[in-house]
């Protein structure tokens, strides 16, 4: 009698014994976990959607807690004066040469701005090329903004507008953006500020909203003046730099 056992088809897959006790998750617990996870996701989605319509009030506060504060702007100062008359004269010369010529008055001194930058590295690069200049740091604390959803929304829009305007200014001054394209992009920024201004007015916030409205109105008016001023291509360089500096200073 022949032994055929060596030719039997063998199952090399070992059967894993079913775990019991602590190593095994009962089916009911799995279902409860998935149900809890689903509820958490739904609640998070609702909160995020609500926060979106409130100008990302919660998101901005969380971001501020982790980033350590607000944005910073770096203003390159061309000169410092104790007299307003001297500051105005200096600002006139700075504007004639394409600089901002924006005058900052702090602690009984007048500072004439050459340009404003979003990074210290960029400001330092230009500073090294211009003897006698120094950097004046502005932290955007939005101290005049009320602690409410609309205030947070205004903060977000103003910050984004300043960044967009700075980008337009840089590209125009570097001759990589035409005057017509620069003004078109500025028009979009102006429209965003106009809509924000209208929303603040419609909210009827009373005295609490007056300071908020004044800051937004200053930014809107500056963008509007840039568009309607009829400036030459040379003058536009100075005006763009002036308005960017105004945006940064208004957010302190």
Coordinates of N, CA and C in Angstrom, one line a residue:
X1 N 0.9 -1.2 0.0 CA 0.0 0.0 0.0 C 0.9 1.2 0.0
X2 N 0.6 2.2 -0.9 CA 1.4 3.4 -1.1 C 1.0 4.5 -0.2
X3 N 2.0 5.1 0.4 CA 1.7 6.3 1.3 C 1.7 7.6 0.5
X4 N 0.4 8.2 0.3 CA 0.3 9.4 -0.4 C 0.4 10.7 0.4
X5 N 0.6 10.5 1.7 CA 0.6 11.7 2.5 C 1.6 12.8 2.1
X6 N 2.8 12.5 1.6 CA 3.7 13.6 1.2 C 3.2 14.4 0.1
X7 N 2.1 14.0 -0.7 CA 1.6 14.7 -1.8 C 0.3 15.5 -1.4
X8 N -0.1 15.4 -0.2 CA -1.4 16.1 0.2 C -1.1 17.6 0.1
X9 N -2.1 18.4 -0.4 CA -2.1 19.8 -0.4 C -2.2 20.3 1.0
X10 N -1.1 21.0 1.5 CA -1.1 21.4 2.9 C -1.5 22.9 3.0
X11 N -2.2 23.3 4.0 CA -2.5 24.7 4.3 C -1.5 25.3 5.2
X12 N -0.7 26.2 4.6 CA 0.4 26.8 5.4 C 0.0 28.0 6.1
X13 N -1.3 28.4 6.0 CA -1.8 29.6 6.7 C -2.2 29.1 8.1
X14 N -1.5 29.6 9.1 CA -1.8 29.2 10.5 C -3.1 29.9 10.9
X15 N -3.9 29.2 11.6 CA -5.1 29.8 12.1 C -4.8 30.5 13.4
X16 N -5.1 31.8 13.4 CA -4.8 32.6 14.6 C -5.9 32.4 15.6
X17 N -5.5 32.0 16.7 CA -6.6 31.8 17.7 C -7.3 33.1 18.1
X18 N -8.6 33.0 18.3 CA -9.4 34.1 18.6 C -9.0 34.6 20.0
X19 N -8.7 36.0 20.1 CA -8.2 36.5 21.3 C -9.4 36.8 22.2
X20 N -9.2 36.7 23.4 CA -10.3 37.0 24.4 C -9.7 37.8 25.5
X21 N -10.6 38.4 26.3 CA -10.1 39.2 27.4 C -9.7 40.6 27.0
X22 N -8.6 41.1 27.6 CA -8.1 42.5 27.4 C -7.6 42.7 25.9
X23 N -7.1 41.7 25.3 CA -6.5 41.9 23.9 C -7.6 42.0 22.8
X24 N -8.8 41.9 23.1 CA -9.9 41.9 22.1 C -10.9 43.0 22.3
X25 N -11.2 43.7 21.3 CA -12.2 44.8 21.4 C -13.6 44.2 21.0
X26 N -14.5 44.2 21.9 CA -15.8 43.6 21.6 C -16.5 44.5 20.5
X27 N -17.3 43.8 19.7 CA -18.0 44.5 18.6 C -18.8 45.7 19.1
X28 N -19.4 45.6 20.3 CA -20.3 46.7 20.8 C -19.4 47.9 21.1
X29 N -18.2 47.7 21.6 CA -17.3 48.9 21.9 C -16.9 49.5 20.6
X30 N -16.6 48.8 19.5 CA -16.3 49.3 18.2 C -17.4 50.2 17.7
X31 N -18.6 49.8 17.8 CA -19.7 50.6 17.4 C -19.9 51.9 18.2
X32 N -19.7 51.8 19.5 CA -19.8 53.0 20.3 C -18.7 54.0 20.0
X33 N -17.5 53.5 19.7 CA -16.4 54.3 19.3 C -16.7 55.1 18.0
X34 N -17.1 54.3 17.0 CA -17.5 55.0 15.7 C -18.6 56.0 15.8
X35 N -19.6 55.7 16.7 CA -20.7 56.6 16.9 C -20.2 57.9 17.5
X36 N -19.3 57.7 18.6 CA -18.7 58.9 19.2 C -17.9 59.7 18.3
X37 N -17.1 59.1 17.5 CA -16.2 59.8 16.5 C -17.1 60.6 15.5
X38 N -18.2 60.0 15.1 CA -19.1 60.6 14.1 C -19.7 61.9 14.7
X39 N -20.1 61.8 16.0 CA -20.7 62.9 16.7 C -19.7 64.1 16.8
X40 N -18.4 63.7 17.2 CA -17.4 64.7 17.3 C -17.1 65.4 16.0
X41 N -17.1 64.6 14.9 CA -16.9 65.2 13.6 C -18.0 66.2 13.1
X42 N -19.2 65.8 13.4 CA -20.4 66.6 13.1 C -20.4 67.9 13.9
X43 N -20.1 67.8 15.2 CA -20.0 69.0 16.0 C -18.9 69.9 15.6
X44 N -17.7 69.4 15.3 CA -16.6 70.2 14.8 C -16.9 70.9 13.5
X45 N -17.6 70.2 12.6 CA -18.0 70.8 11.3 C -19.0 71.9 11.5
X46 N -19.9 71.8 12.4 CA -20.9 72.8 12.7 C -20.2 74.0 13.3
X47 N -19.3 73.8 14.3 CA -18.5 74.9 14.9 C -17.7 75.6 13.9
X48 N -17.0 74.9 13.0 CA -16.2 75.5 12.0 C -17.0 76.3 11.0
X49 N -18.1 75.8 10.6 CA -19.0 76.6 9.7 C -19.5 77.8 10.4
X50 N -19.9 77.7 11.6 CA -20.4 78.9 12.4 C -19.3 79.9 12.5
X51 N -18.0 79.5 12.8 CA -16.9 80.3 12.9 C -16.6 81.0 11.6
X52 N -16.8 80.3 10.5 CA -16.6 80.9 9.2 C -17.5 82.2 9.0
X53 N -18.8 82.0 9.3 CA -19.7 83.1 9.2 C -19.5 84.2 10.2
X54 N -18.7 84.0 11.2 CA -18.4 85.0 12.3 C -17.0 85.6 12.1
X55 N -16.4 85.4 10.9 CA -15.1 86.0 10.6 C -14.0 85.2 11.2
X56 N -14.1 83.9 11.5 CA -13.1 83.0 12.1 C -12.6 83.6 13.4
X57 N -13.6 83.9 14.3 CA -13.3 84.4 15.6 C -12.5 83.4 16.4
X58 N -12.9 82.1 16.4 CA -12.3 81.1 17.2 C -10.9 80.7 16.6
X59 N -10.9 80.6 15.3 CA -9.6 80.2 14.6 C -8.5 81.2 14.8
X60 N -8.9 82.5 14.7 CA -7.9 83.5 14.9 C -7.4 83.6 16.3
X61 N -8.2 83.3 17.3 CA -7.7 83.3 18.7 C -6.8 82.1 18.9
X62 N -7.1 81.0 18.4 CA -6.2 79.8 18.5 C -4.9 80.1 17.8
X63 N -5.0 80.7 16.6 CA -3.8 81.0 15.9 C -2.9 81.9 16.7
X64 N -3.5 82.9 17.3 CA -2.7 83.9 18.0 C -2.1 83.3 19.2
X65 N -2.7 82.3 19.8 CA -2.2 81.6 21.0 C -0.9 80.8 20.6
X66 N -0.9 80.2 19.4 CA 0.2 79.4 19.0 C 1.3 80.2 18.3
X67 N 1.0 81.3 17.7 CA 2.0 82.0 17.0 C 2.6 83.1 17.8
X68 N 2.0 83.3 19.0 CA 2.6 84.3 19.9 C 2.3 85.7 19.6
X69 N 1.2 86.0 18.9 CA 0.8 87.4 18.7 C 0.4 87.7 17.3
X70 N 0.4 89.0 17.0 CA 0.0 89.5 15.7 C 1.1 89.6 14.7
X71 N 0.7 90.0 13.5 CA 1.7 90.3 12.5 C 2.6 91.5 12.8
X72 N 3.8 91.5 12.2 CA 4.6 92.6 12.4 C 5.0 93.2 11.0
X73 N 5.2 94.5 11.0 CA 5.6 95.2 9.8 C 6.9 96.0 10.1
X74 N 7.7 96.1 9.1 CA 9.0 96.7 9.3 C 9.1 97.9 8.4
X75 N 9.1 99.1 9.1 CA 9.1 100.4 8.3 C 10.5 100.9 8.3
X76 N 11.0 101.1 7.1 CA 12.4 101.7 6.9 C 12.3 103.2 7.0
X77 N 12.9 103.7 8.0 CA 12.8 105.2 8.3 C 14.0 105.9 7.6
X78 N 13.6 106.9 6.8 CA 14.7 107.7 6.1 C 15.3 108.7 7.0
X79 N 14.5 109.4 7.9 CA 15.0 110.4 8.8 C 14.1 110.6 10.0
X80 N 14.7 111.2 11.0 CA 14.0 111.5 12.3 C 14.1 113.0 12.6
X81 N 13.0 113.6 13.0 CA 13.0 115.1 13.2 C 12.2 115.4 14.5
X82 N 12.6 116.5 15.1 CA 11.8 117.1 16.2 C 10.8 118.1 15.8
X83 N 11.0 118.6 14.6 CA 10.1 119.6 14.0 C 9.2 119.0 12.9
X84 N 7.9 119.4 13.0 CA 7.0 118.9 11.9 C 7.4 119.5 10.6
X85 N 7.8 120.8 10.6 CA 8.2 121.4 9.3 C 9.3 120.7 8.7
X86 N 10.3 120.3 9.4 CA 11.5 119.6 8.9 C 11.0 118.2 8.3
X87 N 10.1 117.6 9.1 CA 9.6 116.3 8.6 C 8.9 116.4 7.3
X88 N 8.1 117.4 7.2 CA 7.3 117.6 5.9 C 8.3 117.9 4.7
X89 N 9.3 118.7 5.0 CA 10.3 118.9 3.9 C 11.0 117.7 3.5
X90 N 11.4 116.9 4.5 CA 12.1 115.6 4.2 C 11.1 114.6 3.5
X91 N 9.9 114.6 3.9 CA 8.9 113.7 3.3 C 8.7 114.0 1.8
X92 N 8.7 115.3 1.5 CA 8.6 115.8 0.1 C 9.7 115.3 -0.8
X93 N 10.9 115.4 -0.2 CA 12.1 114.9 -1.0 C 12.0 113.4 -1.2
X94 N 11.6 112.7 -0.1 CA 11.5 111.2 -0.2 C 10.5 110.8 -1.2
X95 N 9.3 111.5 -1.3 CA 8.3 111.1 -2.2 C 8.7 111.4 -3.7
X96 N 9.5 112.5 -3.8 CA 10.0 112.8 -5.2 C 10.9 111.8 -5.7
X97 N 11.5 111.0 -4.8 CA 12.4 109.9 -5.2 C 11.8 108.5 -5.2
X98 N 10.5 108.5 -5.1 CA 9.8 107.2 -5.1 C 9.5 106.6 -3.8
X99 N 9.9 107.2 -2.7 CA 9.7 106.6 -1.4 C 8.3 106.9 -0.8
X100 N 8.0 106.3 0.3 CA 6.6 106.5 0.9 C 6.4 108.0 1.3
X101 N 7.4 108.5 2.1 CA 7.2 109.8 2.6 C 6.1 109.9 3.7
X102 N 5.7 108.8 4.2 CA 4.7 108.8 5.3 C 5.3 109.3 6.6
X103 N 4.6 110.2 7.3 CA 5.2 110.7 8.5 C 4.5 110.0 9.8
X104 N 5.4 109.4 10.6 CA 4.9 108.8 11.8 C 5.3 109.7 13.0
X105 N 4.3 110.0 13.8 CA 4.6 110.8 15.0 C 4.5 110.0 16.2
X106 N 5.6 109.8 16.9 CA 5.6 109.0 18.1 C 6.6 109.6 19.1
X107 N 6.1 109.8 20.4 CA 6.9 110.3 21.5 C 7.6 111.6 21.1
X108 N 6.8 112.5 20.6 CA 7.3 113.9 20.3 C 8.4 113.9 19.2
X109 N 8.4 112.9 18.4 CA 9.4 112.8 17.3 C 8.6 112.5 16.0
X110 N 9.1 113.0 14.9 CA 8.6 112.7 13.6 C 9.5 111.8 12.8
X111 N 9.0 110.7 12.3 CA 9.8 109.8 11.5 C 9.2 109.7 10.1
X112 N 10.1 109.9 9.1 CA 9.7 109.9 7.7 C 10.0 108.5 7.1
X113 N 9.0 107.8 6.7 CA 9.1 106.4 6.2 C 9.5 106.4 4.7
X114 N 10.4 105.5 4.5 CA 10.9 105.3 3.1 C 10.0 104.2 2.4
X115 N 9.8 103.1 3.2 CA 9.0 102.0 2.7 C 8.7 101.0 3.8
X116 N 7.7 100.1 3.6 CA 7.3 99.2 4.6 C 7.4 97.8 4.1
X117 N 7.9 96.8 4.9 CA 8.2 95.5 4.5 C 7.5 94.5 5.5
X118 N 7.2 93.3 4.9 CA 6.5 92.3 5.7 C 7.5 91.4 6.5
X119 N 8.8 91.5 6.1 CA 9.8 90.7 6.8 C 11.0 91.6 7.2
X120 N 11.6 91.3 8.3 CA 12.8 92.0 8.7 C 13.9 91.9 7.8
X121 N 14.1 90.7 7.2 CA 15.2 90.4 6.3 C 15.1 91.3 5.1
X122 N 13.9 91.5 4.5 CA 13.8 92.4 3.4 C 14.1 93.9 3.8
X123 N 13.6 94.3 4.9 CA 13.9 95.6 5.4 C 15.4 95.8 5.6
X124 N 16.1 94.8 6.2 CA 17.5 94.9 6.5 C 18.3 95.0 5.2
X125 N 17.8 94.3 4.2 CA 18.5 94.3 2.9 C 18.6 95.7 2.3
X126 N 17.4 96.4 2.4 CA 17.3 97.7 1.8 C 18.1 98.7 2.8
X127 N 18.0 98.5 4.1 CA 18.7 99.3 5.0 C 20.2 99.4 4.8
X128 N 20.8 98.2 4.4 CA 22.2 98.2 4.2 C 22.6 99.0 3.0
X129 N 21.7 99.2 2.1 CA 22.0 99.9 0.9 C 21.7 101.4 1.0
X130 N 21.1 101.8 2.1 CA 20.8 103.3 2.3 C 21.3 103.7 3.7
X131 N 22.4 104.4 3.6 CA 23.1 104.9 4.8 C 22.2 105.9 5.6
X132 N 22.2 105.8 6.9 CA 21.4 106.7 7.7 C 20.0 106.3 8.0
X133 N 19.6 105.2 7.4 CA 18.2 104.7 7.6 C 18.2 103.7 8.7
X134 N 17.0 103.4 9.3 CA 16.9 102.4 10.4 C 15.5 101.9 10.3
X135 N 15.3 100.8 11.0 CA 14.0 100.0 11.0 C 13.1 100.4 12.2
X136 N 11.9 100.7 11.9 CA 10.9 101.0 12.9 C 9.9 99.8 12.9
X137 N 9.8 99.1 13.9 CA 8.9 97.9 14.0 C 7.5 98.2 14.4
X138 N 6.5 97.8 13.7 CA 5.1 98.0 14.1 C 4.5 96.6 14.3
X139 N 3.9 96.4 15.5 CA 3.2 95.2 15.8 C 1.7 95.4 15.6
X140 N 1.1 94.6 14.8 CA -0.4 94.8 14.5 C -1.2 94.3 15.6
X141 N -1.5 95.1 16.6 CA -2.2 94.6 17.8 C -3.7 94.9 17.6
X142 N -4.1 95.8 16.7 CA -5.5 96.1 16.5 C -6.1 96.6 17.8
X143 N -5.4 97.5 18.4 CA -5.8 98.0 19.8 C -7.1 98.7 19.7
X144 N -7.5 99.3 18.6 CA -8.8 100.0 18.5 C -10.0 99.1 18.1
X145 N -9.7 97.9 17.9 CA -10.8 97.0 17.5 C -11.5 96.4 18.6
X146 N -12.8 96.4 18.6 CA -13.6 95.7 19.7 C -13.5 94.2 19.6
X147 N -13.6 93.6 20.8 CA -13.4 92.1 20.9 C -14.8 91.5 20.6
X148 N -15.1 91.4 19.3 CA -16.3 90.8 18.8 C -16.1 90.2 17.5
X149 N -17.1 89.4 17.0 CA -16.9 88.7 15.7 C -16.6 89.6 14.6
X150 N -17.3 90.7 14.5 CA -17.1 91.7 13.4 C -15.7 92.3 13.5
X151 N -15.2 92.5 14.7 CA -13.9 93.1 14.9 C -12.8 92.1 14.4
X152 N -13.1 90.8 14.7 CA -12.1 89.8 14.2 C -12.2 89.7 12.7
X153 N -13.3 89.8 12.1 CA -13.5 89.7 10.6 C -12.7 90.9 10.0
X154 N -12.9 92.1 10.6 CA -12.2 93.3 10.1 C -10.7 93.1 10.2
X155 N -10.3 92.5 11.3 CA -8.8 92.3 11.4 C -8.3 91.4 10.3
X156 N -9.0 90.3 10.0 CA -8.6 89.4 9.0 C -8.6 90.0 7.6
X157 N -9.6 90.8 7.3 CA -9.7 91.5 6.0 C -8.6 92.5 5.8
X158 N -8.4 93.3 6.9 CA -7.3 94.3 6.8 C -5.9 93.7 6.7
X159 N -5.7 92.6 7.4 CA -4.4 92.0 7.3 C -4.2 91.4 5.9
X160 N -5.2 90.8 5.3 CA -5.1 90.2 4.0 C -5.0 91.4 3.0
X161 N -5.7 92.5 3.2 CA -5.6 93.6 2.3 C -4.2 94.2 2.3
X162 N -3.6 94.3 3.5 CA -2.2 94.9 3.6 C -1.2 94.0 2.8
X163 N -1.4 92.7 3.0 CA -0.5 91.8 2.3 C -0.7 91.8 0.8
X164 N -1.9 91.9 0.3 CA -2.2 92.0 -1.1 C -1.6 93.3 -1.7
X165 N -1.9 94.4 -1.0 CA -1.4 95.7 -1.4 C 0.1 95.8 -1.5
X166 N 0.8 95.1 -0.5 CA 2.2 95.1 -0.5 C 2.7 94.3 -1.7
X167 N 2.1 93.2 -2.0 CA 2.5 92.5 -3.1 C 2.3 93.3 -4.4
X168 N 1.2 94.0 -4.6 CA 1.0 94.8 -5.8 C 2.1 95.9 -5.8
X169 N 2.4 96.5 -4.7 CA 3.4 97.6 -4.6 C 4.8 97.1 -5.0
X170 N 5.2 95.9 -4.5 CA 6.5 95.4 -4.8 C 6.6 95.0 -6.3
X171 N 5.6 94.4 -6.8 CA 5.7 94.0 -8.2 C 5.6 95.2 -9.2
X172 N 4.9 96.2 -8.8 CA 4.8 97.4 -9.6 C 6.2 98.1 -9.6
X173 N 6.7 98.3 -8.4 CA 8.0 99.0 -8.2 C 9.2 98.2 -8.9
X174 N 9.0 96.9 -9.0 CA 10.0 96.1 -9.6 C 9.8 96.0 -11.1
X175 N 8.8 96.7 -11.6 CA 8.5 96.7 -13.1 C 8.0 95.3 -13.6
X176 N 7.5 94.5 -12.7 CA 6.9 93.2 -13.2 C 5.4 93.2 -13.3
X177 N 4.8 94.4 -13.0 CA 3.4 94.6 -13.0 C 3.1 95.9 -13.6
X178 N 2.2 95.9 -14.6 CA 1.9 97.2 -15.3 C 1.0 98.1 -14.4
X179 N 0.9 99.4 -14.7 CA 0.1 100.3 -13.9 C -1.3 99.9 -13.9
X180 N -1.8 99.5 -15.1 CA -3.3 99.2 -15.2 C -3.6 97.9 -14.4
X181 N -2.7 96.9 -14.5 CA -2.9 95.7 -13.7 C -2.8 96.0 -12.2
X182 N -1.9 96.8 -11.8 CA -1.7 97.2 -10.4 C -3.0 97.9 -9.9
X183 N -3.5 98.8 -10.7 CA -4.7 99.5 -10.2 C -6.0 98.6 -10.2
X184 N -6.0 97.6 -11.1 CA -7.1 96.6 -11.1 C -7.1 95.8 -9.9
X185 N -5.9 95.3 -9.5 CA -5.8 94.5 -8.2 C -6.1 95.4 -7.0
X186 N -5.7 96.6 -7.1 CA -6.0 97.6 -6.0 C -7.5 97.8 -5.9
X187 N -8.2 97.8 -7.0 CA -9.6 98.0 -7.1 C -10.4 96.9 -6.3
X188 N -9.9 95.7 -6.5 CA -10.5 94.5 -5.8 C -10.3 94.7 -4.3
X189 N -9.1 95.2 -3.9 CA -8.8 95.4 -2.4 C -9.8 96.5 -1.9
X190 N -9.9 97.5 -2.7 CA -10.8 98.6 -2.3 C -12.2 98.2 -2.1
X191 N -12.7 97.3 -3.0 CA -14.0 96.8 -2.9 C -14.3 95.9 -1.7
X192 N -13.3 95.1 -1.3 CA -13.4 94.3 -0.1 C -13.5 95.2 1.1
X193 N -12.8 96.3 1.1 CA -12.8 97.3 2.3 C -14.2 98.0 2.3
X194 N -14.7 98.3 1.1 CA -16.0 99.0 1.0 C -17.1 98.1 1.5
X195 N -17.1 96.8 1.2 CA -18.1 95.9 1.7 C -18.0 95.8 3.2
X196 N -16.7 95.7 3.7 CA -16.5 95.6 5.2 C -17.0 96.9 5.8
X197 N -16.8 98.0 5.3 CA -17.2 99.3 5.8 C -18.8 99.3 5.9
X198 N -19.4 98.9 4.8 CA -20.9 98.8 4.8 C -21.4 97.9 5.9
X199 N -20.8 96.8 6.1 CA -21.2 95.8 7.1 C -21.1 96.4 8.5
X200 N -20.1 97.1 8.7 CA -19.9 97.7 10.0 C -20.9 98.8 10.3
X201 N -21.2 99.6 9.3 CA -22.3 100.6 9.4 C -23.6 100.0 9.6
X202 N -24.0 98.9 8.9 CA -25.3 98.3 9.0 C -25.4 97.6 10.4
X203 N -24.3 97.2 11.0 CA -24.3 96.5 12.3 C -24.7 97.4 13.4
X204 N -24.6 98.8 13.2 CA -25.0 99.8 14.2 C -24.4 99.4 15.6
X205 N -23.1 99.4 15.7 CA -22.4 99.0 16.9 C -22.3 100.2 17.9
X206 N -22.7 101.3 17.6 CA -22.7 102.5 18.5 C -21.2 102.9 18.7
X207 N -21.0 103.4 19.9 CA -19.6 103.9 20.2 C -18.6 102.8 20.1
X208 N -18.9 101.6 20.4 CA -18.0 100.5 20.3 C -17.5 100.3 18.9
X209 N -18.3 100.6 17.9 CA -17.9 100.4 16.5 C -17.3 101.6 15.9
X210 N -17.3 102.8 16.6 CA -16.7 104.0 16.0 C -15.3 103.9 15.7
X211 N -14.5 103.4 16.6 CA -13.0 103.2 16.4 C -12.8 102.2 15.3
X212 N -13.5 101.1 15.2 CA -13.4 100.1 14.2 C -13.7 100.7 12.8
X213 N -14.8 101.5 12.8 CA -15.1 102.1 11.5 C -14.1 103.1 11.0
X214 N -13.5 103.9 12.0 CA -12.5 104.9 11.6 C -11.3 104.3 11.0
X215 N -10.8 103.1 11.5 CA -9.7 102.5 11.0 C -10.0 101.9 9.6
X216 N -11.1 101.2 9.4 CA -11.5 100.7 8.1 C -11.7 101.8 7.1
X217 N -12.3 102.9 7.6 CA -12.6 104.0 6.6 C -11.2 104.6 6.2
X218 N -10.3 104.7 7.1 CA -8.9 105.3 6.7 C -8.3 104.4 5.6
X219 N -8.4 103.1 5.8 CA -7.8 102.2 4.8 C -8.5 102.2 3.5
X220 N -9.8 102.3 3.6 CA -10.6 102.3 2.3 C -10.4 103.7 1.6
X221 N -10.3 104.8 2.3 CA -10.1 106.1 1.7 C -8.7 106.1 1.0
X222 N -7.7 105.5 1.7 CA -6.4 105.5 1.1 C -6.3 104.7 -0.2
X223 N -7.0 103.6 -0.2 CA -7.1 102.8 -1.5 C -7.9 103.5 -2.5
X224 N -8.9 104.2 -2.1 CA -9.8 104.9 -3.1 C -9.0 106.1 -3.7
X225 N -8.2 106.8 -2.8 CA -7.4 107.9 -3.3 C -6.3 107.4 -4.3
X226 N -5.8 106.2 -4.0 CA -4.8 105.7 -4.9 C -5.3 105.5 -6.3
X227 N -6.6 105.0 -6.3 CA -7.3 104.7 -7.6 C -7.7 106.0 -8.3
X228 N -8.1 107.0 -7.6 CA -8.8 108.1 -8.2 C -7.8 109.3 -8.4
X229 N -6.6 109.2 -7.9 CA -5.6 110.3 -7.9 C -5.1 110.7 -9.3
X230 N -5.2 109.9 -10.3 CA -4.7 110.2 -11.6 C -3.2 110.4 -11.6
X231 N -2.5 109.6 -10.8 CA -1.0 109.7 -10.7 C -0.3 109.2 -11.9
X232 N 0.9 109.8 -12.1 CA 1.8 109.3 -13.2 C 2.4 108.0 -12.8
X233 N 3.0 107.3 -13.7 CA 3.6 106.0 -13.4 C 4.7 106.1 -12.4
X234 N 5.4 107.3 -12.4 CA 6.5 107.5 -11.4 C 5.9 107.8 -10.1
X235 N 4.9 108.6 -10.0 CA 4.2 109.0 -8.7 C 3.6 107.8 -8.1
X236 N 3.1 106.8 -8.9 CA 2.5 105.6 -8.3 C 3.4 104.8 -7.4
X237 N 4.7 104.8 -7.7 CA 5.6 104.1 -6.8 C 5.5 104.6 -5.4
X238 N 5.6 105.9 -5.3 CA 5.6 106.6 -4.0 C 4.2 106.4 -3.3
X239 N 3.2 106.5 -4.1 CA 1.8 106.4 -3.5 C 1.6 105.0 -3.0
X240 N 2.0 104.0 -3.7 CA 1.8 102.6 -3.3 C 2.5 102.4 -1.9
X241 N 3.8 102.9 -1.9 CA 4.6 102.7 -0.7 C 3.9 103.5 0.5
X242 N 3.4 104.6 0.2 CA 2.7 105.5 1.2 C 1.5 104.7 1.8
X243 N 0.7 104.2 0.9 CA -0.5 103.5 1.4 C -0.2 102.2 2.1
X244 N 0.8 101.5 1.7 CA 1.1 100.3 2.4 C 1.6 100.6 3.9
X245 N 2.3 101.7 4.0 CA 2.8 102.1 5.3 C 1.6 102.6 6.2
X246 N 0.7 103.3 5.5 CA -0.5 103.7 6.3 C -1.3 102.5 6.8
X247 N -1.5 101.5 5.9 CA -2.2 100.3 6.4 C -1.5 99.7 7.6
X248 N -0.2 99.6 7.5 CA 0.6 98.9 8.6 C 0.4 99.7 9.9
X249 N 0.6 101.1 9.8 CA 0.5 101.9 11.0 C -0.9 102.0 11.6
X250 N -1.9 101.9 10.8 CA -3.3 101.9 11.3 C -3.7 100.7 12.1
X251 N -2.9 99.6 11.9 CA -3.3 98.3 12.6 C -2.5 98.1 13.9
X252 N -1.8 99.1 14.3 CA -1.0 99.0 15.6 C -1.9 98.9 16.8

